[in-house]
Tab-separated table of C-alpha atoms and ligand atoms in Angstrom:
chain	number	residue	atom	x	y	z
R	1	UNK	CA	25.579	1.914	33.289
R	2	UNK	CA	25.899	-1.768	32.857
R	3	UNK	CA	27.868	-4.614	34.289
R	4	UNK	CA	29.131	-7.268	32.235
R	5	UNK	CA	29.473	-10.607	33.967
R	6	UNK	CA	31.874	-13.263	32.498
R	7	UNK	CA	29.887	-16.457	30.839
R	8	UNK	CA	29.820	-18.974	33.438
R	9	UNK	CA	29.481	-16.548	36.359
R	10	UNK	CA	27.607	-18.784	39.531
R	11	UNK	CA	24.334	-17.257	40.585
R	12	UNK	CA	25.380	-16.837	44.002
R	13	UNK	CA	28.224	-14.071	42.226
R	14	UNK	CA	25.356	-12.528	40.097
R	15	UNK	CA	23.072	-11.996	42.889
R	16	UNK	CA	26.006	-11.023	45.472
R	17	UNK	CA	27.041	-7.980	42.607
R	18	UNK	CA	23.309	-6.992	42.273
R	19	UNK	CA	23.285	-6.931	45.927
R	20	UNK	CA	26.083	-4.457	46.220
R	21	UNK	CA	24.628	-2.098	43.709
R	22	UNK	CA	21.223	-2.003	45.879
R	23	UNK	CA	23.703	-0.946	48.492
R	24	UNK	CA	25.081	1.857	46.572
R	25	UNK	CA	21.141	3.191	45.788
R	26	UNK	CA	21.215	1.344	42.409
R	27	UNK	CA	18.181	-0.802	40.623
R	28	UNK	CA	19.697	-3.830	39.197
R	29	UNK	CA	18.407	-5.675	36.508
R	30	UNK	CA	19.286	-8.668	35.125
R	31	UNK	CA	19.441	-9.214	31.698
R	32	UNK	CA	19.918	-13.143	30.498
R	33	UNK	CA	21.291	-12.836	27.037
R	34	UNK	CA	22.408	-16.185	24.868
R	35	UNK	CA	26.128	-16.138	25.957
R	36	UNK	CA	26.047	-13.328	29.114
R	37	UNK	CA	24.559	-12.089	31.702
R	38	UNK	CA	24.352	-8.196	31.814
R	39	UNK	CA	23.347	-6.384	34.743
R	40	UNK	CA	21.904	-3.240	33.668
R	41	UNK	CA	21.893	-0.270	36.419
R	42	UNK	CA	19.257	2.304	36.636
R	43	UNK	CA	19.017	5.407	39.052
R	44	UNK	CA	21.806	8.004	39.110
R	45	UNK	CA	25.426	6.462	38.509
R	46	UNK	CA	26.750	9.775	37.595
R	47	UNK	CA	29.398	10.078	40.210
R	48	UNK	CA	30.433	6.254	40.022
R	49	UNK	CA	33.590	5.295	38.621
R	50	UNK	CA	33.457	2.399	36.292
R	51	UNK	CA	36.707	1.025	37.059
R	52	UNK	CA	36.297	1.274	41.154
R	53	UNK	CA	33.038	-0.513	39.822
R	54	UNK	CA	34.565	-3.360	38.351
R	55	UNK	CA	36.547	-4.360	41.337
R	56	UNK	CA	33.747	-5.525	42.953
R	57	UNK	CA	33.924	-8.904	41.536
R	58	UNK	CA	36.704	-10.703	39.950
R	59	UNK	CA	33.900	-12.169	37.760
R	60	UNK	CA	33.132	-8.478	36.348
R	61	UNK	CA	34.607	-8.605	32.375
R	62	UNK	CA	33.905	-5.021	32.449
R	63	UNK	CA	31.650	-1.998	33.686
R	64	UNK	CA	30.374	0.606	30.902
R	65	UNK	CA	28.450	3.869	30.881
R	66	UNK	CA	25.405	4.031	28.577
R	67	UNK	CA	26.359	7.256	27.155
R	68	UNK	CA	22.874	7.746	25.422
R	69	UNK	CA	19.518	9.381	26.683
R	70	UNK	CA	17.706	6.306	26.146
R	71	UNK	CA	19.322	2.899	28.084
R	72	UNK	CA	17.097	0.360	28.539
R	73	UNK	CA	16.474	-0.130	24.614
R	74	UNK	CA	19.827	0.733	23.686
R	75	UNK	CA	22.655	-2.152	22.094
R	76	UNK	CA	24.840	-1.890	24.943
R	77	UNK	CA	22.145	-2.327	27.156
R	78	UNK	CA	21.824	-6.370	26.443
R	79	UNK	CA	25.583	-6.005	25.429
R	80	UNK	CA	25.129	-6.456	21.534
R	81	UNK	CA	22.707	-9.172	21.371
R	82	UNK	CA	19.723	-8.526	19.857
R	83	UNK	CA	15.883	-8.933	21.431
R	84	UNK	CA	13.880	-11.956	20.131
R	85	UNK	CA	9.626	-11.578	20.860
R	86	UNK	CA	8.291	-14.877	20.499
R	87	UNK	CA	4.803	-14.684	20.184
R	88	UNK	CA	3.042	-17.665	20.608
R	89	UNK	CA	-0.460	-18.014	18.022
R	90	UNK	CA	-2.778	-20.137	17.036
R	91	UNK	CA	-0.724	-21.617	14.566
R	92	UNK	CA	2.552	-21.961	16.680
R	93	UNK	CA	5.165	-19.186	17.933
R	94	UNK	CA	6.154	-15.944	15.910
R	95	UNK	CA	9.475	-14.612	16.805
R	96	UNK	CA	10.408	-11.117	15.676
R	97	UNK	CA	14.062	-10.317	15.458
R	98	UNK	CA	16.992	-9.942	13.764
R	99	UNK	CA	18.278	-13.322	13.477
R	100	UNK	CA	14.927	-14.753	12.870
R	101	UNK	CA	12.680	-14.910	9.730
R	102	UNK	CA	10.304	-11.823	8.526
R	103	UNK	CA	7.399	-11.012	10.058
R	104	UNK	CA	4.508	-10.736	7.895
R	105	UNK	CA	1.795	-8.666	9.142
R	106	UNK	CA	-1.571	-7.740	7.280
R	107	UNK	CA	-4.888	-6.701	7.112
R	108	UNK	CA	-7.616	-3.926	6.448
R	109	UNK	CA	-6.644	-0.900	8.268
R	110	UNK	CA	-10.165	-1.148	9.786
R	111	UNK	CA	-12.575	-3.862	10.964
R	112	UNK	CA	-15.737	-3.384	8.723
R	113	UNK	CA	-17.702	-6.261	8.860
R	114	UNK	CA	-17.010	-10.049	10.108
R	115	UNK	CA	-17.335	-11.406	6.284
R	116	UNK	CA	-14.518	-8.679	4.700
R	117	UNK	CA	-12.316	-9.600	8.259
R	118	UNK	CA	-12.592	-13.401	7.943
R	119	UNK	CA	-11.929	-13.308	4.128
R	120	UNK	CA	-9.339	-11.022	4.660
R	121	UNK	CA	-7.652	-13.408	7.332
R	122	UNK	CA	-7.930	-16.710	4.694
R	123	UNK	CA	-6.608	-14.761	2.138
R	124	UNK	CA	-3.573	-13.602	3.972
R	125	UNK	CA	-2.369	-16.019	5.455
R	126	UNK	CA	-2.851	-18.451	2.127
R	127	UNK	CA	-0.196	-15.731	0.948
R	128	UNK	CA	1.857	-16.375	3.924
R	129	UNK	CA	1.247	-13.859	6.660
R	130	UNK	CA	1.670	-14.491	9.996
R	131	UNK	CA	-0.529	-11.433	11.768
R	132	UNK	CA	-3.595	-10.054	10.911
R	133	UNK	CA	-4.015	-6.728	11.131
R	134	UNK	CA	-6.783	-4.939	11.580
R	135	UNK	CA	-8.125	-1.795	13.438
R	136	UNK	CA	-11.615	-1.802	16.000
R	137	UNK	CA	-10.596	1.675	17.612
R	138	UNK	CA	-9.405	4.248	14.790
R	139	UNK	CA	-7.299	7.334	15.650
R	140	UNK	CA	-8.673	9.729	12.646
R	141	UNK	CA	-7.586	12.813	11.749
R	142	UNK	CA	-11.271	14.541	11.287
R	143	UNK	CA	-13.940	13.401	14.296
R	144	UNK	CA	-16.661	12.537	11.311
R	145	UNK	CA	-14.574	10.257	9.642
R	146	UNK	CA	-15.246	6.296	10.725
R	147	UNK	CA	-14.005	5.976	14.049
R	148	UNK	CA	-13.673	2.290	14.116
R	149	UNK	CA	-16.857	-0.122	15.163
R	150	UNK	CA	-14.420	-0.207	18.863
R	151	UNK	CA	-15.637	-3.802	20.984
R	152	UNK	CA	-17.893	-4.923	18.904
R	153	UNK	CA	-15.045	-5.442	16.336
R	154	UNK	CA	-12.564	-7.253	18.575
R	155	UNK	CA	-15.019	-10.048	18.699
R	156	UNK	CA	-14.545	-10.137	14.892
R	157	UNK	CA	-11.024	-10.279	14.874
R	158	UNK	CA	-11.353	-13.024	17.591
R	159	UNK	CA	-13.474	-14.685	15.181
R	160	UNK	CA	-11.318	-14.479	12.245
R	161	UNK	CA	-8.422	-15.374	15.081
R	162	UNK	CA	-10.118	-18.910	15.383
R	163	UNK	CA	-10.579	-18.749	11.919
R	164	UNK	CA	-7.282	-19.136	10.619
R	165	UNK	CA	-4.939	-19.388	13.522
R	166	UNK	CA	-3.190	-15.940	12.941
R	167	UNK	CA	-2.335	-13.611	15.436
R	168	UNK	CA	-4.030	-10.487	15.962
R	169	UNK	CA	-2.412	-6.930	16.238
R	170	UNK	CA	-4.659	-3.814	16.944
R	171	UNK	CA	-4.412	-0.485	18.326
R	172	UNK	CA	-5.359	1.002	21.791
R	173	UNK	CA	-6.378	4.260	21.617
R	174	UNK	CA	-7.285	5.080	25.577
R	175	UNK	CA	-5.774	2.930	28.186
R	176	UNK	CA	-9.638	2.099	29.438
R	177	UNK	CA	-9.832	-0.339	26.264
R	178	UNK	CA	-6.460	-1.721	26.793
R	179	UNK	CA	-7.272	-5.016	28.917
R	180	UNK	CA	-10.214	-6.038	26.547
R	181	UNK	CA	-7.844	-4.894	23.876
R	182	UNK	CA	-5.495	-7.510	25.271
R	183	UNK	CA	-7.648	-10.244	25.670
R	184	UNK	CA	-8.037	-10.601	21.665
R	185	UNK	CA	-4.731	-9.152	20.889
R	186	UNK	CA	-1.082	-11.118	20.790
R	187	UNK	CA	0.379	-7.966	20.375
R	188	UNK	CA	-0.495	-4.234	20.841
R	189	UNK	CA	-0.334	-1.404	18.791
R	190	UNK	CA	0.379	2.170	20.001
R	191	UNK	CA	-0.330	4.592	16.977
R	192	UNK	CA	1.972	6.920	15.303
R	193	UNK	CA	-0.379	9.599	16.984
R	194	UNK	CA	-0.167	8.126	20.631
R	195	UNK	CA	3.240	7.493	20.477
R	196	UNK	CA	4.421	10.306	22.740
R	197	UNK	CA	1.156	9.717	24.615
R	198	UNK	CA	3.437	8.863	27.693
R	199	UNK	CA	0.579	8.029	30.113
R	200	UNK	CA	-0.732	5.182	28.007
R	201	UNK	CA	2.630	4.186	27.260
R	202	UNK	CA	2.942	3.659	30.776
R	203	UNK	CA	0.002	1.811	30.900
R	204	UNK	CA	1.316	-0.795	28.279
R	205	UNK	CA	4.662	-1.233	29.740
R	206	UNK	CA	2.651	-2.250	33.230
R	207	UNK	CA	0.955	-5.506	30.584
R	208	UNK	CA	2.584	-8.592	29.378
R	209	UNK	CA	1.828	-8.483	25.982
R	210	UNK	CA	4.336	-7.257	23.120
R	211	UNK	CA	3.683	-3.495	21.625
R	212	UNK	CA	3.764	-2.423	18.630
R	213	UNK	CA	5.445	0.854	18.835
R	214	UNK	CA	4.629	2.675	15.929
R	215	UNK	CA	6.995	5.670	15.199
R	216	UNK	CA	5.215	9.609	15.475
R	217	UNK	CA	4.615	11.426	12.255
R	218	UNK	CA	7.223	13.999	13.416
R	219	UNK	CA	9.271	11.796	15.722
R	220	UNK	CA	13.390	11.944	15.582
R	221	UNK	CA	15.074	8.381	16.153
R	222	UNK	CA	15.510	9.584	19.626
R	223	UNK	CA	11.943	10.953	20.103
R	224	UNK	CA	10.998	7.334	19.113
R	225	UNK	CA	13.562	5.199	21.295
R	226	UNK	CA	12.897	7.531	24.481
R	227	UNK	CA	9.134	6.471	23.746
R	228	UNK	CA	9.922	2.520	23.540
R	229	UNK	CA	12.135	3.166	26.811
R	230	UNK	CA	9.088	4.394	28.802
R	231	UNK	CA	7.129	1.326	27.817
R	232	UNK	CA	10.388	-0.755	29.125
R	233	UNK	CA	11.124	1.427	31.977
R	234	UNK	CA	7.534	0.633	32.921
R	235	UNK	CA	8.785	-3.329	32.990
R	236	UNK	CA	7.871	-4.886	29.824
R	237	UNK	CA	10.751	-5.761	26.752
R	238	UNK	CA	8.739	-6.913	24.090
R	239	UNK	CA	8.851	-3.870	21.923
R	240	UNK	CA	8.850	-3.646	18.364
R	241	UNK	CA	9.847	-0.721	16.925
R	242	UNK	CA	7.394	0.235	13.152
R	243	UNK	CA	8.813	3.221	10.748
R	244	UNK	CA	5.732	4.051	9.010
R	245	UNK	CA	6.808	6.768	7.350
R	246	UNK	CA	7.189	10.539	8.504
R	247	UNK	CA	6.014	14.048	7.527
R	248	UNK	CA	8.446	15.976	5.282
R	249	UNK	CA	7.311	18.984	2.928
R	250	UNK	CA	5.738	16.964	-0.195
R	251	UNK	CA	2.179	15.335	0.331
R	252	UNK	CA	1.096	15.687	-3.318
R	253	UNK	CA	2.773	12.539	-4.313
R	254	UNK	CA	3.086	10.760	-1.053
R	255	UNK	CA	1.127	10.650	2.085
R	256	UNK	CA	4.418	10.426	4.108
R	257	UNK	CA	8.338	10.294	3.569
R	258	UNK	CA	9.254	6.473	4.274
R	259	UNK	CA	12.445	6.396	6.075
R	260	UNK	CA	13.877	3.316	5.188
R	261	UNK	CA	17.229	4.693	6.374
R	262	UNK	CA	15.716	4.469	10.121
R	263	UNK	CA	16.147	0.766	9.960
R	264	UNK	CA	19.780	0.575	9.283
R	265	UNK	CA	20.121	3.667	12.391
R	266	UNK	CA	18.188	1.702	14.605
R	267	UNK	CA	20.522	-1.518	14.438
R	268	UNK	CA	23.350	0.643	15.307
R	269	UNK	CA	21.126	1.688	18.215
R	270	UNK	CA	18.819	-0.566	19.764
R	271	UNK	CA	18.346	-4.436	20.353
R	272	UNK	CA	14.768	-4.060	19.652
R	273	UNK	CA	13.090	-5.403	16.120
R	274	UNK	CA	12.000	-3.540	13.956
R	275	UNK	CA	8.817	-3.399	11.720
R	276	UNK	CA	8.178	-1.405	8.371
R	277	UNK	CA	4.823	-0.528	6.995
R	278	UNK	CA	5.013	1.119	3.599
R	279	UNK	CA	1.414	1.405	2.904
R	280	UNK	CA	1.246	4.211	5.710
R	281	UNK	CA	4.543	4.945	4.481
R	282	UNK	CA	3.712	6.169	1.114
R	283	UNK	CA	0.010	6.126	1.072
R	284	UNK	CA	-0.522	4.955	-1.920
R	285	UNK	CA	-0.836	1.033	-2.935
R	286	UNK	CA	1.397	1.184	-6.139
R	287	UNK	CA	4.321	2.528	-4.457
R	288	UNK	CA	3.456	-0.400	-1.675
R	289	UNK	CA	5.361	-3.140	-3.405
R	290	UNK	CA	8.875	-1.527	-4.206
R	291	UNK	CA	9.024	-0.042	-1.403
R	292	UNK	CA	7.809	-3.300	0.742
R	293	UNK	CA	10.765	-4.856	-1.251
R	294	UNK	CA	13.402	-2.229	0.015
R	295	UNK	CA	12.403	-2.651	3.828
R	296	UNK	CA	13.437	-6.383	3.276
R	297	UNK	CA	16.620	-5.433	1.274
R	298	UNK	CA	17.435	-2.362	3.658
R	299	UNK	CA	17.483	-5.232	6.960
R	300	UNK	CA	13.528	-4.918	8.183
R	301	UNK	CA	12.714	-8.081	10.894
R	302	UNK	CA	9.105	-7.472	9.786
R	303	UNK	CA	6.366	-5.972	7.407
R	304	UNK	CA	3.008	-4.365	7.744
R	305	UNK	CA	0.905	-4.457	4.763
R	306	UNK	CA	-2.916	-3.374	4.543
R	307	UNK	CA	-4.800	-5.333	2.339
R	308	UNK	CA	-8.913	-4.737	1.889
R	309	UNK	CA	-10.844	-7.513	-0.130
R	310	UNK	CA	-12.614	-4.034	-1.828
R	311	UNK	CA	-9.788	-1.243	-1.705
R	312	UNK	CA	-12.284	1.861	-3.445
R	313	UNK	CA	-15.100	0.664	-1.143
R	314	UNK	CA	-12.839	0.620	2.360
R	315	UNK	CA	-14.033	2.980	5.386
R	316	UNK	CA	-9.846	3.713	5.719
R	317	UNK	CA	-7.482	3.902	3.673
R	318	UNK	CA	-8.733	2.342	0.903
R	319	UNK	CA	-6.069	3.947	-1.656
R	320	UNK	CA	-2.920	2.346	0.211
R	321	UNK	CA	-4.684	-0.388	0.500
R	322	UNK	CA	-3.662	-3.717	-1.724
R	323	UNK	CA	-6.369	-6.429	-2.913
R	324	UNK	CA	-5.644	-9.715	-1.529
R	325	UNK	CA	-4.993	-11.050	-5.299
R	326	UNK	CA	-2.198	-8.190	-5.031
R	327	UNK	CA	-0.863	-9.081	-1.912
R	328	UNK	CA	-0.810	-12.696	-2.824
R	329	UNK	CA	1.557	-11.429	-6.155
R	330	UNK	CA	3.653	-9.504	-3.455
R	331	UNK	CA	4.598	-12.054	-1.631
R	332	UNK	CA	6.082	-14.108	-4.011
R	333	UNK	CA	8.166	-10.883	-5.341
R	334	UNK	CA	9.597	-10.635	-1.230
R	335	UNK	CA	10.115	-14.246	-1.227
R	336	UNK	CA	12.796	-13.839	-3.549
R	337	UNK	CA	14.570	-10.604	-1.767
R	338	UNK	CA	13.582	-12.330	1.461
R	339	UNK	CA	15.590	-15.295	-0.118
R	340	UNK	CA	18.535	-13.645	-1.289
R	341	UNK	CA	18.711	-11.721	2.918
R	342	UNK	CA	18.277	-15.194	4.310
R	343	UNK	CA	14.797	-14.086	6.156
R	344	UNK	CA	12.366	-15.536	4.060
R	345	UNK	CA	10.117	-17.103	6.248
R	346	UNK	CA	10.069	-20.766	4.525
R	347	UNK	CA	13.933	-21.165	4.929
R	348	UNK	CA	13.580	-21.426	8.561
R	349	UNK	CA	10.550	-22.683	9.136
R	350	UNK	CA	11.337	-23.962	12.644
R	351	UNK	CA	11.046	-20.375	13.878
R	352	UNK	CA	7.192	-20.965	13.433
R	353	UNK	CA	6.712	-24.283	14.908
N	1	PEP	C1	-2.870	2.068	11.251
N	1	PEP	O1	-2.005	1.200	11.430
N	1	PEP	O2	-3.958	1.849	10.684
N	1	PEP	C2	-2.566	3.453	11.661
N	1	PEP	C3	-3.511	4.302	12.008
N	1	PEP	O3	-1.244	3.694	11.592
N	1	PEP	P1	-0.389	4.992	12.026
N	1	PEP	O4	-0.590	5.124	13.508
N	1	PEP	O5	0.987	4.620	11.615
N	1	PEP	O6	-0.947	6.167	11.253
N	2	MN	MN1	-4.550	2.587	8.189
């Protein structure tokens, strides 16, 4: 259930209202949005009566019940407004939302070497990306496959962090790695494998960094948002919600089904952003650019592209994989979709400042 104060309600009111609701067995939480303040209530409201609740205070505009499974991440919850993550970098803050320019995010979908990680870095972000991506602990499907070269490859991706300023996004694995995880990363990424892995989603709600909340290979759109509640349940907002594709009957052609369609759902949903990565996606790096071009047309607040200086030599995922000389072409094809949505990054450069 949540409480919808009137703008201009005094603190005094706000805290008076929460107060009541502790009284009644409720946890209160505040939610500051740009024009509001919503109080969102969490424990069991299921014999209150909205209207009784509203009388509480004359500053009340109304009292509604979250009719969904998931609460915390759903619209209502921050009344309509969506969630801006502003995460600061190297090279000044990154906000992710709806309202703000795309996210670029890219990278080798492993951490090789420090020469292939640093070159990848310059190269991206002379394209215009604003993450690097890359992974040190590697969730693969067969336990002889390269399994990531784990700490030893943070230090690279701190290195090619100093390098060039980007941000850094990489995946925990086990929730033992996650505070030296957190000390290199600005935000957090929990795999499409790990994302009903409610233990260490726990465990990255309980941190302050933003997560990366990549959606399960077999995950419904309520699978997913009742996995980005736990991580908010467990006290921390800054989740970004990544479709990166989903299993469906044909893998001959494609490595996954991209559901594109899961962005428009999820703003009818959720305040959170949202992220698309078509190289996991389709799995294969031709299909990478029209589909890359979609996510932007179709409403995406952000992209995840892998990009290998030697895509047939890579240790992952070297077919998806674009060259940097590719990536730098792609960029200038989603400047002009990214132009004609209003998103492109360059129109509102003050977002990165
Ligand atoms: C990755 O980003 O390299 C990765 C393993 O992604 P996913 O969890 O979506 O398969
Ligand atoms: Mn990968």
């Amino acid at each position: 259930m949540i409480i919808v104060l009137k703008s201009g309600t005094p603190e005094p009111e706000i805290s008076r209202v929460s107060q009541e609701m502790v009284d009644l067995g409720l946890s209160p939480e505040k939610i500051v949005g740009k024009h509001k303040v919503v109080i969102g209530l969490v424990g069991d409201t299921a014999e209150l009566d909205p209207l009784q609740l509203q009388e509480t205070s004359p500053w009340i505009e109304y009292v509604l019940r979250v009719e969904q499974p998931f609460k915390r991440v759903s619209k209502e919850y921050r009344h309509g407004e969506a969630s801006e993550i502003a995460v600061p970098t190297p090279n000044g803050t990154v906000v992710f939302g709806q309202h703000h320019p795309l996210v670029l995010v890219a990278g080798p979908c492993s951490v090789e070497n420090e020469a292939m990680i640093v070159e990848t870095a310059h190269r991206v972000k002379a394209a215009g990306a604003h993450f690097l991506r890359g992974g040190a602990y590697k969730p693969r499907t067969s336990p002889y496959a390269f399994q990531g070269h784990g700490e030893s490859a943070l230090e690279l991706l701190a290195a090619a962090r100093s390098a060039t300023g980007l941000g850094i996004i990489t995946e925990v694995m086990d929730a033992a790695d996650l505070e030296k995880i957190a000390e290199v990363a600005d935000v957090i990424q929990v795999g499409a494998r790990n994302m009903q892995n409610f233990s260490l989603l726990k465990q990255v709600g309980a941190q302050d960094k933003p997560v990366l909340l990549k959606r399960g290979m077999a995950a419904t759109i309520e699978d997913w948002l009742m996995a980005a509640e736990y991580i908010l349940a467990a006290g921390n907002p800054n989740v970004i919600l990544c479709e990166r594709g989903i299993r469906t009957f044909d893998r001959q052609y494609t490595r996954n089904t991209l559901d594109l369609s899961a962005v428009p759902v999820l703003r009818t949903l959720t305040h959170l952003p949202i992220m698309v990565d078509p190289s996991h996606g389709t799995g294969w790096a031709a299909y990478v650019p029209a589909t890359a071009k979609a996510a932007i047309a179709i409403g995406t607040d952000a992209l995840m592209i892998e990009v290998h200086p030697n895509p047939a030599k890579a240790l992952s995922d070297g077919p998806q994989s674009l060259t940097p000389d590719q990536f730098d072409r792609l960029t200038k094809e989603l400047a002009v979709i990214g132009q004609a949505v209003e998103r492109w990054p360059q129109a509102a450069a003050a977002a990165i400042g």
